[in-house]
PDB file of C-alpha atoms in Angstrom:
ATOM      1  CA  MET A   1      -1.148  -4.668  11.135  1.00 58.00           C
ATOM      2  CA  GLN A   2       0.793  -7.955   9.558  1.00 60.00           C
ATOM      3  CA  THR A   3       2.181  -8.024   6.006  1.00 60.00           C
ATOM      4  CA  PRO A   4       0.066 -10.109   4.248  1.00 61.00           C
ATOM      5  CA  VAL A   5       0.931 -13.429   2.963  1.00 57.00           C
ATOM      6  CA  VAL A   6       2.009 -11.990  -1.081  1.00 61.00           C
ATOM      7  CA  THR A   7      -1.547 -13.325  -3.242  1.00 66.00           C
ATOM      8  CA  GLY A   8      -2.395 -10.661  -5.128  1.00 75.00           C
ATOM      9  CA  PHE A   9      -5.098  -9.886  -2.414  1.00 84.00           C
ATOM     10  CA  TYR A  10      -4.835  -7.707   0.510  1.00 85.00           C
ATOM     11  CA  PRO A  11      -6.899  -6.474   3.311  1.00 88.00           C
ATOM     12  CA  LEU A  12      -8.342  -2.802   2.593  1.00 88.00           C
ATOM     13  CA  ALA A  13      -7.413  -1.816   6.516  1.00 88.00           C
ATOM     14  CA  TRP A  14      -3.228  -3.156   5.466  1.00 87.00           C
ATOM     15  CA  ALA A  15      -3.212  -1.174   2.263  1.00 86.00           C
ATOM     16  CA  ALA A  16      -4.670   2.486   4.181  1.00 87.00           C
ATOM     17  CA  GLU A  17      -2.057   1.834   6.687  1.00 86.00           C
ATOM     18  CA  GLN A  18       0.331   1.741   3.886  1.00 83.00           C
ATOM     19  CA  LEU A  19      -0.436   5.349   2.676  1.00 83.00           C
ATOM     20  CA  ALA A  20       0.191   6.327   6.245  1.00 81.00           C
ATOM     21  CA  VAL A  21       4.487   7.947   5.745  1.00 79.00           C
ATOM     22  CA  PRO A  22       2.843   8.653   1.993  1.00 79.00           C
ATOM     23  CA  PHE A  23       0.147  10.875   3.881  1.00 79.00           C
ATOM     24  CA  ARG A  24       1.934  11.927   6.496  1.00 81.00           C
ATOM     25  CA  ASP A  25       4.684  13.517   4.220  1.00 80.00           C
ATOM     26  CA  GLU A  26       2.687  14.689   1.199  1.00 80.00           C
ATOM     27  CA  ARG A  27      -0.385  16.176   2.567  1.00 78.00           C
ATOM     28  CA  GLY A  28       1.290  17.022   6.446  1.00 80.00           C
ATOM     29  CA  VAL A  29      -1.171  14.331   8.391  1.00 78.00           C
ATOM     30  CA  THR A  30      -0.041  13.361  11.971  1.00 82.00           C
ATOM     31  CA  ASP A  31      -2.869  11.199  13.631  1.00 85.00           C
ATOM     32  CA  GLY A  32      -3.268   8.000  13.509  1.00 83.00           C
ATOM     33  CA  ASP A  33      -6.779   7.704  12.885  1.00 85.00           C
ATOM     34  CA  ARG A  34      -7.193  10.586  10.367  1.00 85.00           C
ATOM     35  CA  LEU A  35      -4.048   8.582   8.440  1.00 85.00           C
ATOM     36  CA  ARG A  36      -6.131   5.683   8.499  1.00 86.00           C
ATOM     37  CA  ARG A  37      -9.333   6.908   7.385  1.00 88.00           C
ATOM     38  CA  GLU A  38      -7.429   9.586   3.818  1.00 87.00           C
ATOM     39  CA  GLY A  39      -5.951   6.238   3.371  1.00 87.00           C
ATOM     40  CA  MET A  40      -9.427   3.900   3.246  1.00 90.00           C
ATOM     41  CA  LEU A  41     -11.226   6.782   1.115  1.00 91.00           C
ATOM     42  CA  PHE A  42      -8.380   7.192  -1.188  1.00 89.00           C
ATOM     43  CA  LEU A  43      -8.546   3.469  -1.863  1.00 90.00           C
ATOM     44  CA  GLU A  44     -12.113   3.374  -2.231  1.00 90.00           C
ATOM     45  CA  HIS A  45     -11.374   6.761  -4.460  1.00 91.00           C
ATOM     46  CA  GLU A  46      -9.196   4.757  -6.429  1.00 88.00           C
ATOM     47  CA  MET A  47     -11.343   1.600  -6.691  1.00 88.00           C
ATOM     48  CA  LEU A  48     -14.280   3.605  -8.532  1.00 90.00           C
ATOM     49  CA  ASP A  49     -12.301   6.061 -10.543  1.00 90.00           C
ATOM     50  CA  SER A  50      -8.846   4.950 -11.542  1.00 86.00           C
ATOM     51  CA  GLY A  51      -9.297   0.913 -11.486  1.00 80.00           C
ATOM     52  CA  ILE A  52      -5.768   0.631 -10.778  1.00 83.00           C
ATOM     53  CA  VAL A  53      -7.279  -1.151  -7.194  1.00 86.00           C
ATOM     54  CA  GLU A  54     -10.386  -3.454  -7.399  1.00 90.00           C
ATOM     55  CA  ARG A  55     -12.216  -4.582  -4.783  1.00 89.00           C
ATOM     56  CA  VAL A  56     -12.060  -7.798  -4.094  1.00 88.00           C
ATOM     57  CA  GLY A  57     -14.612  -9.843  -1.725  1.00 84.00           C
ATOM     58  CA  LEU A  58     -15.127  -7.994   1.635  1.00 84.00           C
ATOM     59  CA  GLY A  59     -12.229  -5.999   2.852  1.00 87.00           C
ATOM     60  CA  GLU A  60     -10.013  -6.764   0.214  1.00 89.00           C
ATOM     61  CA  LEU A  61      -8.355  -5.935  -2.566  1.00 88.00           C
ATOM     62  CA  ARG A  62      -5.808  -6.344  -5.685  1.00 87.00           C
ATOM     63  CA  PHE A  63      -3.886  -4.263  -8.244  1.00 81.00           C
ATOM     64  CA  TRP A  64      -5.943  -4.755 -11.237  1.00 78.00           C
ATOM     65  CA  HIS A  65      -2.400  -5.221 -12.968  1.00 77.00           C
ATOM     66  CA  LEU A  66       0.669  -6.988 -11.501  1.00 78.00           C
ATOM     67  CA  THR A  67       2.752  -4.093 -12.990  1.00 79.00           C
ATOM     68  CA  PHE A  68       1.309  -1.989 -10.382  1.00 74.00           C
ATOM     69  CA  GLN A  69       2.615  -4.055  -7.767  1.00 74.00           C
ATOM     70  CA  GLU A  70       5.778  -4.860  -8.628  1.00 81.00           C
ATOM     71  CA  HIS A  71       6.534  -0.839  -8.981  1.00 76.00           C
ATOM     72  CA  TYR A  72       4.996  -0.373  -5.687  1.00 74.00           C
ATOM     73  CA  ALA A  73       6.904  -3.436  -4.294  1.00 77.00           C
ATOM     74  CA  ALA A  74      10.329  -2.040  -5.558  1.00 81.00           C
ATOM     75  CA  ARG A  75       9.312   1.023  -3.753  1.00 75.00           C
ATOM     76  CA  VAL A  76       9.797  -0.511  -0.725  1.00 75.00           C
ATOM     77  CA  LEU A  77      12.949  -2.298  -1.596  1.00 78.00           C
ATOM     78  CA  VAL A  78      14.369   0.609  -2.869  1.00 78.00           C
ATOM     79  CA  GLU A  79      14.314   2.291   0.107  1.00 73.00           C
ATOM     80  CA  LYS A  80      15.494  -0.582   2.361  1.00 72.00           C
ATOM     81  CA  THR A  81      18.196   0.431   4.846  1.00 66.00           C
ATOM     82  CA  ASP A  82      21.824  -2.241   4.911  1.00 66.00           C
ATOM     83  CA  ASP A  83      20.927  -2.047   9.335  1.00 65.00           C
ATOM     84  CA  GLY A  84      21.019  -5.817   9.663  1.00 57.00           C
ATOM     85  CA  GLY A  85      24.378  -6.444   9.556  1.00 52.00           C
ATOM     86  CA  ALA A  86      27.212  -6.976   7.075  1.00 52.00           C
ATOM     87  CA  ALA A  87      25.732  -9.668   4.741  1.00 54.00           C
ATOM     88  CA  GLY A  88      22.330  -7.050   3.795  1.00 56.00           C
ATOM     89  CA  TRP A  89      18.791  -7.598   4.295  1.00 55.00           C
ATOM     90  CA  TRP A  90      18.862  -9.437   0.888  1.00 59.00           C
ATOM     91  CA  HIS A  91      20.614 -12.825   1.809  1.00 53.00           C
TER      92      HIS A  91
END
């Protein structure tokens, strides 16, 4: 699934797919369908219990405070490599 435009609202299915790497690495889950199900269950749990993310409309979520979104965006940037050539990914 393609990365959504940054609006603060994200498709729940896309957000669940983004959890595949940590769930694979930390929980040892390798089955793609199970990864998606576990991602959805995790997000549903977080929407009900912690409130870090909240449901918006049908099948979308958002971070209740942009600090959380900014933290996860920074983590993605830290993990990027400079394999794109001499100019780097930030140019």
